[in-house]
mmCIF file of C-alpha atoms in Angstrom:
data_model
loop_
_atom_site.group_PDB
_atom_site.id
_atom_site.type_symbol
_atom_site.label_atom_id
_atom_site.label_comp_id
_atom_site.label_asym_id
_atom_site.label_seq_id
_atom_site.Cartn_x
_atom_site.Cartn_y
_atom_site.Cartn_z
ATOM 1 C CA MET A 1 -47.193 13.626 37.739
ATOM 2 C CA LYS A 2 -46.495 16.498 35.241
ATOM 3 C CA LYS A 3 -44.660 18.308 37.620
ATOM 4 C CA LEU A 4 -42.594 15.386 39.051
ATOM 5 C CA SER A 5 -41.770 14.554 35.729
ATOM 6 C CA VAL A 6 -40.346 17.853 35.483
ATOM 7 C CA LEU A 7 -38.857 17.510 38.247
ATOM 8 C CA PHE A 8 -37.369 14.552 37.850
ATOM 9 C CA GLY A 9 -35.915 15.706 33.819
ATOM 10 C CA ALA A 10 -34.272 19.101 35.994
ATOM 11 C CA VAL A 11 -32.332 16.690 38.625
ATOM 12 C CA MET A 12 -31.133 14.534 35.942
ATOM 13 C CA MET A 13 -29.832 17.324 34.139
ATOM 14 C CA VAL A 14 -28.467 18.738 37.349
ATOM 15 C CA VAL A 15 -26.300 15.849 38.129
ATOM 16 C CA SER A 16 -25.709 14.831 34.199
ATOM 17 C CA VAL A 17 -24.312 18.085 33.945
ATOM 18 C CA GLY A 18 -22.430 18.187 37.542
ATOM 19 C CA MET A 19 -20.653 14.279 36.570
ATOM 20 C CA ALA A 20 -20.069 15.745 33.454
ATOM 21 C CA LYS A 21 -17.396 18.913 35.090
ATOM 22 C CA ALA A 22 -16.021 15.751 37.194
ATOM 23 C CA GLN A 23 -14.687 14.342 34.376
ATOM 24 C CA LYS A 24 -11.884 15.657 32.880
ATOM 25 C CA ILE A 25 -11.180 15.525 28.977
ATOM 26 C CA ALA A 26 -8.078 16.810 27.134
ATOM 27 C CA THR A 27 -8.112 16.919 23.483
ATOM 28 C CA LEU A 28 -5.533 16.023 21.480
ATOM 29 C CA ASP A 29 -4.297 17.051 17.355
ATOM 30 C CA LEU A 30 -2.608 13.354 16.855
ATOM 31 C CA VAL A 31 -2.017 14.719 13.209
ATOM 32 C CA SER A 32 -0.191 17.231 14.232
ATOM 33 C CA VAL A 33 1.590 15.245 16.739
ATOM 34 C CA LEU A 34 2.660 12.830 14.177
ATOM 35 C CA ASN A 35 3.613 15.116 11.474
ATOM 36 C CA ALA A 36 6.362 16.604 14.141
ATOM 37 C CA MET A 37 8.030 13.210 14.495
ATOM 38 C CA PRO A 38 11.014 12.743 12.644
ATOM 39 C CA GLU A 39 10.220 8.727 13.021
ATOM 40 C CA LYS A 40 7.363 8.999 10.722
ATOM 41 C CA LYS A 41 8.786 11.618 8.687
ATOM 42 C CA LYS A 42 11.349 8.993 7.668
ATOM 43 C CA ALA A 43 8.936 6.429 7.489
ATOM 44 C CA ASP A 44 6.969 8.733 4.488
ATOM 45 C CA THR A 45 9.817 9.210 2.587
ATOM 46 C CA ASP A 46 11.199 5.214 2.855
ATOM 47 C CA LEU A 47 7.644 4.355 2.047
ATOM 48 C CA LYS A 48 6.862 6.739 -1.051
ATOM 49 C CA ALA A 49 10.646 5.735 -2.037
ATOM 50 C CA PHE A 50 9.445 1.975 -2.429
ATOM 51 C CA LEU A 51 6.413 3.100 -3.922
ATOM 52 C CA ASP A 52 7.976 5.109 -6.873
ATOM 53 C CA ALA A 53 10.469 1.670 -7.209
ATOM 54 C CA LYS A 54 7.479 -0.478 -7.529
ATOM 55 C CA GLU A 55 5.525 2.158 -9.942
ATOM 56 C CA SER A 56 8.204 1.826 -11.851
ATOM 57 C CA GLU A 57 9.161 -1.885 -12.298
ATOM 58 C CA ILE A 58 4.980 -1.991 -13.176
ATOM 59 C CA LYS A 59 5.607 0.799 -15.583
ATOM 60 C CA LYS A 60 8.254 -0.655 -17.506
ATOM 61 C CA LYS A 61 6.562 -3.709 -17.316
ATOM 62 C CA THR A 62 3.454 -2.785 -18.894
ATOM 63 C CA ASP A 63 4.916 -0.022 -21.202
ATOM 64 C CA ALA A 64 7.161 -3.438 -22.575
ATOM 65 C CA MET A 65 3.194 -5.006 -23.092
ATOM 66 C CA GLN A 66 1.817 -2.526 -24.535
ATOM 67 C CA ALA A 67 4.657 -1.678 -27.204
ATOM 68 C CA LYS A 68 4.469 -5.872 -28.257
ATOM 69 C CA TYR A 69 0.868 -5.233 -28.238
ATOM 70 C CA ALA A 70 1.408 -2.464 -31.233
ATOM 71 C CA LEU A 71 3.629 -4.734 -32.634
ATOM 72 C CA TYR A 72 1.066 -8.015 -32.475
ATOM 73 C CA THR A 73 -2.088 -5.330 -33.176
ATOM 74 C CA LYS A 74 0.189 -4.100 -36.520
ATOM 75 C CA GLU A 75 1.768 -7.973 -37.953
ATOM 76 C CA ALA A 76 -1.506 -9.546 -37.009
ATOM 77 C CA PRO A 77 -2.836 -9.487 -40.785
ATOM 78 C CA THR A 78 0.615 -10.735 -42.239
ATOM 79 C CA LYS A 79 0.579 -13.648 -39.577
ATOM 80 C CA THR A 80 -1.450 -17.418 -39.556
ATOM 81 C CA GLU A 81 -4.207 -18.274 -37.109
ATOM 82 C CA ALA A 82 -2.299 -19.968 -35.186
ATOM 83 C CA GLU A 83 0.273 -17.959 -35.083
ATOM 84 C CA ASN A 84 -2.404 -14.844 -33.781
ATOM 85 C CA LYS A 85 -3.746 -17.047 -31.588
ATOM 86 C CA ALA A 86 -0.601 -17.971 -29.395
ATOM 87 C CA ARG A 87 0.418 -14.477 -29.458
ATOM 88 C CA GLN A 88 -3.412 -13.587 -28.110
ATOM 89 C CA GLU A 89 -2.846 -16.060 -25.252
ATOM 90 C CA GLU A 90 1.776 -14.632 -24.619
ATOM 91 C CA MET A 91 -0.970 -11.130 -23.801
ATOM 92 C CA GLN A 92 -3.196 -13.028 -21.886
ATOM 93 C CA LYS A 93 -0.612 -14.306 -20.138
ATOM 94 C CA LEU A 94 1.661 -10.766 -19.860
ATOM 95 C CA GLN A 95 -1.170 -8.803 -18.158
ATOM 96 C CA ALA A 96 -1.965 -11.592 -15.688
ATOM 97 C CA GLU A 97 1.405 -10.992 -14.767
ATOM 98 C CA ALA A 98 1.199 -6.977 -14.743
ATOM 99 C CA GLN A 99 -1.574 -7.502 -12.455
ATOM 100 C CA GLN A 100 -0.123 -10.143 -9.896
ATOM 101 C CA MET A 101 2.925 -7.611 -9.539
ATOM 102 C CA SER A 102 0.191 -4.507 -9.008
ATOM 103 C CA GLU A 103 -1.344 -6.918 -6.195
ATOM 104 C CA ARG A 104 2.186 -7.829 -4.821
ATOM 105 C CA ALA A 105 3.837 -4.187 -4.473
ATOM 106 C CA GLN A 106 0.698 -3.015 -2.868
ATOM 107 C CA LYS A 107 0.629 -6.076 -0.332
ATOM 108 C CA ASP A 108 4.448 -5.497 0.303
ATOM 109 C CA LEU A 109 3.772 -1.707 1.027
ATOM 110 C CA ALA A 110 0.715 -2.590 3.715
ATOM 111 C CA GLU A 111 3.374 -5.013 5.240
ATOM 112 C CA LYS A 112 5.551 -2.266 4.981
ATOM 113 C CA GLU A 113 3.639 0.750 6.071
ATOM 114 C CA LYS A 114 2.369 -2.236 9.258
ATOM 115 C CA LEU A 115 5.958 -2.421 10.132
ATOM 116 C CA ALA A 116 7.180 0.724 10.261
ATOM 117 C CA TYR A 117 4.052 2.389 12.092
ATOM 118 C CA ALA A 118 4.098 -0.057 14.424
ATOM 119 C CA PRO A 119 6.862 1.609 16.746
ATOM 120 C CA ILE A 120 5.740 4.838 15.932
ATOM 121 C CA GLU A 121 1.940 3.835 17.032
ATOM 122 C CA LYS A 122 3.725 2.874 19.978
ATOM 123 C CA LYS A 123 5.837 5.771 21.518
ATOM 124 C CA VAL A 124 2.822 8.139 20.729
ATOM 125 C CA MET A 125 0.557 6.211 22.447
ATOM 126 C CA ASP A 126 2.741 5.250 25.438
ATOM 127 C CA ALA A 127 2.981 9.296 25.669
ATOM 128 C CA VAL A 128 -0.465 9.915 25.255
ATOM 129 C CA ASN A 129 -0.949 7.347 28.484
ATOM 130 C CA LYS A 130 2.012 8.986 30.483
ATOM 131 C CA VAL A 131 0.832 12.689 29.989
ATOM 132 C CA ALA A 132 -2.763 11.435 30.767
ATOM 133 C CA LYS A 133 -2.085 9.430 33.998
ATOM 134 C CA ALA A 134 0.180 12.820 34.917
ATOM 135 C CA ASN A 135 -2.866 15.124 34.395
ATOM 136 C CA SER A 136 -5.826 13.288 35.645
ATOM 137 C CA TYR A 137 -7.230 13.269 32.405
ATOM 138 C CA GLU A 138 -10.272 10.685 31.859
ATOM 139 C CA TYR A 139 -10.437 10.609 28.506
ATOM 140 C CA VAL A 140 -7.997 12.341 25.908
ATOM 141 C CA MET A 141 -10.428 12.893 22.508
ATOM 142 C CA ASP A 142 -8.775 13.144 18.674
ATOM 143 C CA VAL A 143 -9.667 16.449 17.517
ATOM 144 C CA ASN A 144 -9.467 15.215 13.792
ATOM 145 C CA SER A 145 -12.035 12.601 14.410
ATOM 146 C CA THR A 146 -15.672 12.903 13.699
ATOM 147 C CA GLY A 147 -16.913 12.131 16.930
ATOM 148 C CA LEU A 148 -15.432 15.380 18.554
ATOM 149 C CA ILE A 149 -18.208 17.412 18.762
ATOM 150 C CA TYR A 150 -17.334 19.961 21.711
ATOM 151 C CA LYS A 151 -13.914 21.217 21.687
ATOM 152 C CA GLY A 152 -13.135 23.627 25.230
ATOM 153 C CA GLY A 153 -11.474 21.299 27.564
ATOM 154 C CA PRO A 154 -7.213 21.323 27.949
ATOM 155 C CA ASP A 155 -5.469 20.374 24.696
ATOM 156 C CA ALA A 156 -2.944 17.449 25.457
ATOM 157 C CA THR A 157 -0.840 18.315 22.476
ATOM 158 C CA PRO A 158 1.749 20.344 23.511
ATOM 159 C CA ALA A 159 2.303 17.905 27.026
ATOM 160 C CA VAL A 160 2.842 15.040 24.398
ATOM 161 C CA LYS A 161 4.760 16.564 22.005
ATOM 162 C CA LYS A 162 6.913 17.539 24.886
ATOM 163 C CA GLU A 163 7.081 13.553 26.412
ATOM 164 C CA LEU A 164 8.306 12.754 22.850
ATOM 165 C CA GLY A 165 11.093 15.334 22.601
ATOM 166 C CA LEU A 166 9.580 17.228 19.430
ATOM 167 C CA GLN A 167 9.673 20.940 21.392
#
């Protein structure tokens, strides 16, 4: 019985090795492809400019708020309790506005990223699909993903870059 299970295990190993060799697997350095694309570089630049503008707006708002807080703190001993309470409420309102402004900026940036990167992703995926079909690859794995354990097969990066006209 033990010999039978050893024989069965050996047969399964041979079959699985044969099946693995029958599959055409290629790797792709997706980061390299994306970083070589002028569309991605332009999108990155545009998004950075948008982010810098939003950060500048938020900084102006928070700087003004901090200046007002410093003034109110300095003047607090000379003001009435009602005035100090009103100023405290005003500061809470300004802080809430700054927080909302920051959240809105993050949401706007996420939407802009989605709009900017969607056509780039589609273009790359179309090129990957075309290269994979032309070379009969059954699988194309990204070399940057943590799921890749061994890289020994053909590399589809040059073919995808060529398809995108990047070489």
